[in-house]
Amino acid sequence: MMNTNWFEKRTRTHYISSFSFLKKVFFLLSLFLLFGTVCAFRTANSPVLLTNGDDGKTVVVPSDTQVIIQLPTNSGSTGYTWNFTQSGNQNLLLQNTTYLPPHGRPMPGAPGTLVFTFMTKKSGSTQLQFALQRSWETNVPPIQRFTVTLQVHP
C-alpha cells in the first residue's frame, strides 16, 4: 500500500510540474506570436486609393505603399480605355492592371472600372499620367486625361 501511495504522489507531482511547464511554454509562445503580429501591422502601410476626383492633385504617400488608381471605363462598347502614358521616374512599380465589371446585373455597354495598382519604391516626386483613348486611333488626342503627382517620402 505504501508503494502505491508513493507512486500516486509522484505521478501527481510529475503531472502538475508537466502542466506548469506547458503553461509556461504556451505563455511564451503567445507572447512571441503577439509580438510578431504587432510588428507586422506596424510596418505595413495602408493602401492609398485615388479616383477620377483626384485628377490634378498632389498626394503625399510613404515609401513601400500600394497606390491604387480606379478610373471609369466603357471600353466594351465605345473602345475607349485608359492607358498609362507617363511616370516621372522610377519611384513606382506598376504591379497590376485589372478591369472590374459594373456592380449588380451586367448590362451590355455598362461602364466598368479600370484599376491600376502601383507600389512606391523610394523617395521623390512622380507624376502619373493616363489617357482615355482608342488603341487604334494613333493620331487622335485622348478624350480625357488623368494626372496625379505623388510625393513619396520614407
Short mmCIF file of C-alpha atoms in Angstrom, two decimals:
data_model
loop_
_atom_site.label_atom_id
_atom_site.label_comp_id
_atom_site.label_asym_id
_atom_site.label_seq_id
_atom_site.Cartn_x
_atom_site.Cartn_y
_atom_site.Cartn_z
CA MET A 1 0.00 0.00 0.00
CA MET A 2 2.85 2.34 0.79
CA ASN A 3 4.37 1.85 -2.67
CA THR A 4 1.08 2.65 -4.39
CA ASN A 5 0.66 5.84 -2.39
CA TRP A 6 4.22 6.89 -3.22
CA PHE A 7 3.59 6.16 -6.92
CA GLU A 8 0.36 8.23 -6.92
CA LYS A 9 2.10 11.17 -5.24
CA ARG A 10 4.99 11.02 -7.69
CA THR A 11 2.63 10.76 -10.69
CA ARG A 12 0.53 13.66 -9.41
CA THR A 13 3.64 15.77 -8.78
CA HIS A 14 5.00 14.90 -12.21
CA TYR A 15 1.67 15.76 -13.82
CA ILE A 16 1.49 19.12 -12.01
CA SER A 17 5.07 20.03 -12.92
CA SER A 18 4.45 18.98 -16.56
CA PHE A 19 1.30 21.10 -16.65
CA SER A 20 3.18 24.05 -15.17
CA PHE A 21 5.90 23.66 -17.81
CA LEU A 22 3.29 23.54 -20.60
CA LYS A 23 1.65 26.70 -19.28
CA LYS A 24 5.00 28.49 -19.41
CA VAL A 25 5.67 27.29 -22.96
CA PHE A 26 2.17 28.33 -24.06
CA PHE A 27 2.61 31.76 -22.45
CA LEU A 28 5.96 32.35 -24.16
CA LEU A 29 4.61 31.16 -27.50
CA SER A 30 1.63 33.51 -27.15
CA LEU A 31 3.93 36.45 -26.41
CA PHE A 32 6.08 35.61 -29.43
CA LEU A 33 3.05 35.44 -31.75
CA LEU A 34 1.61 38.67 -30.35
CA PHE A 35 4.94 40.46 -30.83
CA GLY A 36 5.22 39.17 -34.41
CA THR A 37 1.69 40.29 -35.24
CA VAL A 38 2.21 43.76 -33.81
CA CYS A 39 5.46 44.18 -35.75
CA ALA A 40 3.84 43.03 -38.98
CA PHE A 41 0.98 45.50 -38.71
CA ARG A 42 3.26 48.30 -37.57
CA THR A 43 5.40 48.15 -40.70
CA ALA A 44 2.58 47.71 -43.23
CA ASN A 45 1.21 50.90 -44.81
CA SER A 46 -2.44 51.17 -45.74
CA PRO A 47 -3.08 51.37 -49.49
CA VAL A 48 -3.83 54.79 -50.98
CA LEU A 49 -6.92 54.87 -53.22
CA LEU A 50 -7.19 57.54 -55.93
CA THR A 51 -10.14 58.10 -58.26
CA ASN A 52 -11.22 60.45 -61.05
CA GLY A 53 -11.88 63.13 -58.41
CA ASP A 54 -8.14 63.24 -57.60
CA ASP A 55 -7.21 64.46 -61.09
CA GLY A 56 -4.57 67.21 -60.92
CA LYS A 57 -3.84 66.72 -57.22
CA THR A 58 -0.55 66.15 -55.42
CA VAL A 59 -0.71 63.31 -52.91
CA VAL A 60 1.88 62.57 -50.21
CA VAL A 61 2.47 58.85 -49.61
CA PRO A 62 5.09 56.86 -47.66
CA SER A 63 7.51 54.55 -49.46
CA ASP A 64 6.56 50.87 -49.68
CA THR A 65 2.89 51.79 -50.04
CA GLN A 66 0.41 50.43 -52.55
CA VAL A 67 -1.24 53.15 -54.66
CA ILE A 68 -4.49 52.08 -56.31
CA ILE A 69 -5.96 54.22 -59.09
CA GLN A 70 -9.55 53.48 -60.16
CA LEU A 71 -10.80 55.09 -63.37
CA PRO A 72 -14.22 54.56 -65.02
CA THR A 73 -14.12 52.98 -68.46
CA ASN A 74 -16.54 51.85 -71.12
CA SER A 75 -14.14 50.02 -73.39
CA GLY A 76 -16.57 47.20 -74.20
CA SER A 77 -18.97 49.36 -76.20
CA THR A 78 -17.02 52.50 -77.13
CA GLY A 79 -13.48 51.17 -77.42
CA TYR A 80 -12.12 53.91 -75.15
CA THR A 81 -9.81 52.65 -72.43
CA TRP A 82 -7.30 54.20 -70.04
CA ASN A 83 -3.63 53.89 -70.92
CA PHE A 84 -0.81 54.61 -68.51
CA THR A 85 1.30 57.01 -70.54
CA GLN A 86 3.97 58.51 -68.29
CA SER A 87 5.75 58.32 -64.98
CA GLY A 88 8.32 60.94 -63.97
CA ASN A 89 10.93 58.46 -62.69
CA GLN A 90 11.46 55.03 -61.21
CA ASN A 91 9.88 55.67 -57.77
CA LEU A 92 6.96 53.41 -58.65
CA LEU A 93 6.44 49.89 -59.88
CA LEU A 94 3.27 49.02 -61.82
CA GLN A 95 2.10 45.78 -60.18
CA ASN A 96 -1.21 45.07 -61.85
CA THR A 97 -3.96 46.35 -64.14
CA THR A 98 -7.45 44.90 -63.62
CA TYR A 99 -10.89 45.50 -65.10
CA LEU A 100 -13.82 45.47 -62.67
CA PRO A 101 -17.25 44.94 -64.28
CA PRO A 102 -20.18 47.09 -63.15
CA HIS A 103 -21.96 46.18 -59.90
CA GLY A 104 -25.28 44.39 -59.99
CA ARG A 105 -26.76 42.82 -63.07
CA PRO A 106 -24.40 43.20 -66.06
CA MET A 107 -25.91 45.18 -68.90
CA PRO A 108 -24.46 45.49 -72.41
CA GLY A 109 -22.46 48.71 -72.72
CA ALA A 110 -22.48 49.42 -68.97
CA PRO A 111 -19.31 51.14 -67.75
CA GLY A 112 -16.85 49.34 -65.52
CA THR A 113 -13.69 50.38 -63.71
CA LEU A 114 -10.06 50.01 -64.72
CA VAL A 115 -7.79 49.57 -61.68
CA PHE A 116 -4.06 50.32 -61.80
CA THR A 117 -2.03 49.11 -58.80
CA PHE A 118 1.39 50.60 -58.11
CA MET A 119 3.95 50.15 -55.32
CA THR A 120 6.02 53.12 -54.19
CA LYS A 121 9.72 52.23 -54.04
CA LYS A 122 11.81 55.20 -52.92
CA SER A 123 11.55 58.87 -52.01
CA GLY A 124 10.94 61.51 -54.63
CA SER A 125 8.27 63.08 -56.80
CA THR A 126 6.49 61.12 -59.52
CA GLN A 127 3.84 62.31 -61.94
CA LEU A 128 1.45 59.68 -63.27
CA GLN A 129 -0.43 60.39 -66.49
CA PHE A 130 -3.25 58.38 -68.01
CA ALA A 131 -5.04 58.95 -71.32
CA LEU A 132 -8.56 57.79 -72.27
CA GLN A 133 -8.35 56.84 -75.93
CA ARG A 134 -8.94 54.14 -78.50
CA SER A 135 -5.92 51.96 -79.19
CA TRP A 136 -6.36 52.04 -82.97
CA GLU A 137 -6.58 55.85 -83.18
CA THR A 138 -2.89 56.75 -83.09
CA ASN A 139 -3.02 60.37 -84.33
CA VAL A 140 -6.08 61.41 -82.32
CA PRO A 141 -5.70 63.15 -78.95
CA PRO A 142 -7.29 61.43 -75.94
CA ILE A 143 -10.82 62.48 -74.98
CA GLN A 144 -9.80 62.73 -71.32
CA ARG A 145 -6.62 62.77 -69.24
CA PHE A 146 -5.95 61.90 -65.62
CA THR A 147 -2.81 63.24 -63.92
CA VAL A 148 -1.70 62.89 -60.32
CA THR A 149 1.61 63.76 -58.67
CA LEU A 150 2.89 61.51 -55.90
CA GLN A 151 5.31 62.86 -53.31
CA VAL A 152 6.93 59.70 -51.89
CA HIS A 153 8.69 60.06 -48.55
CA PRO A 154 10.48 57.49 -46.34
#
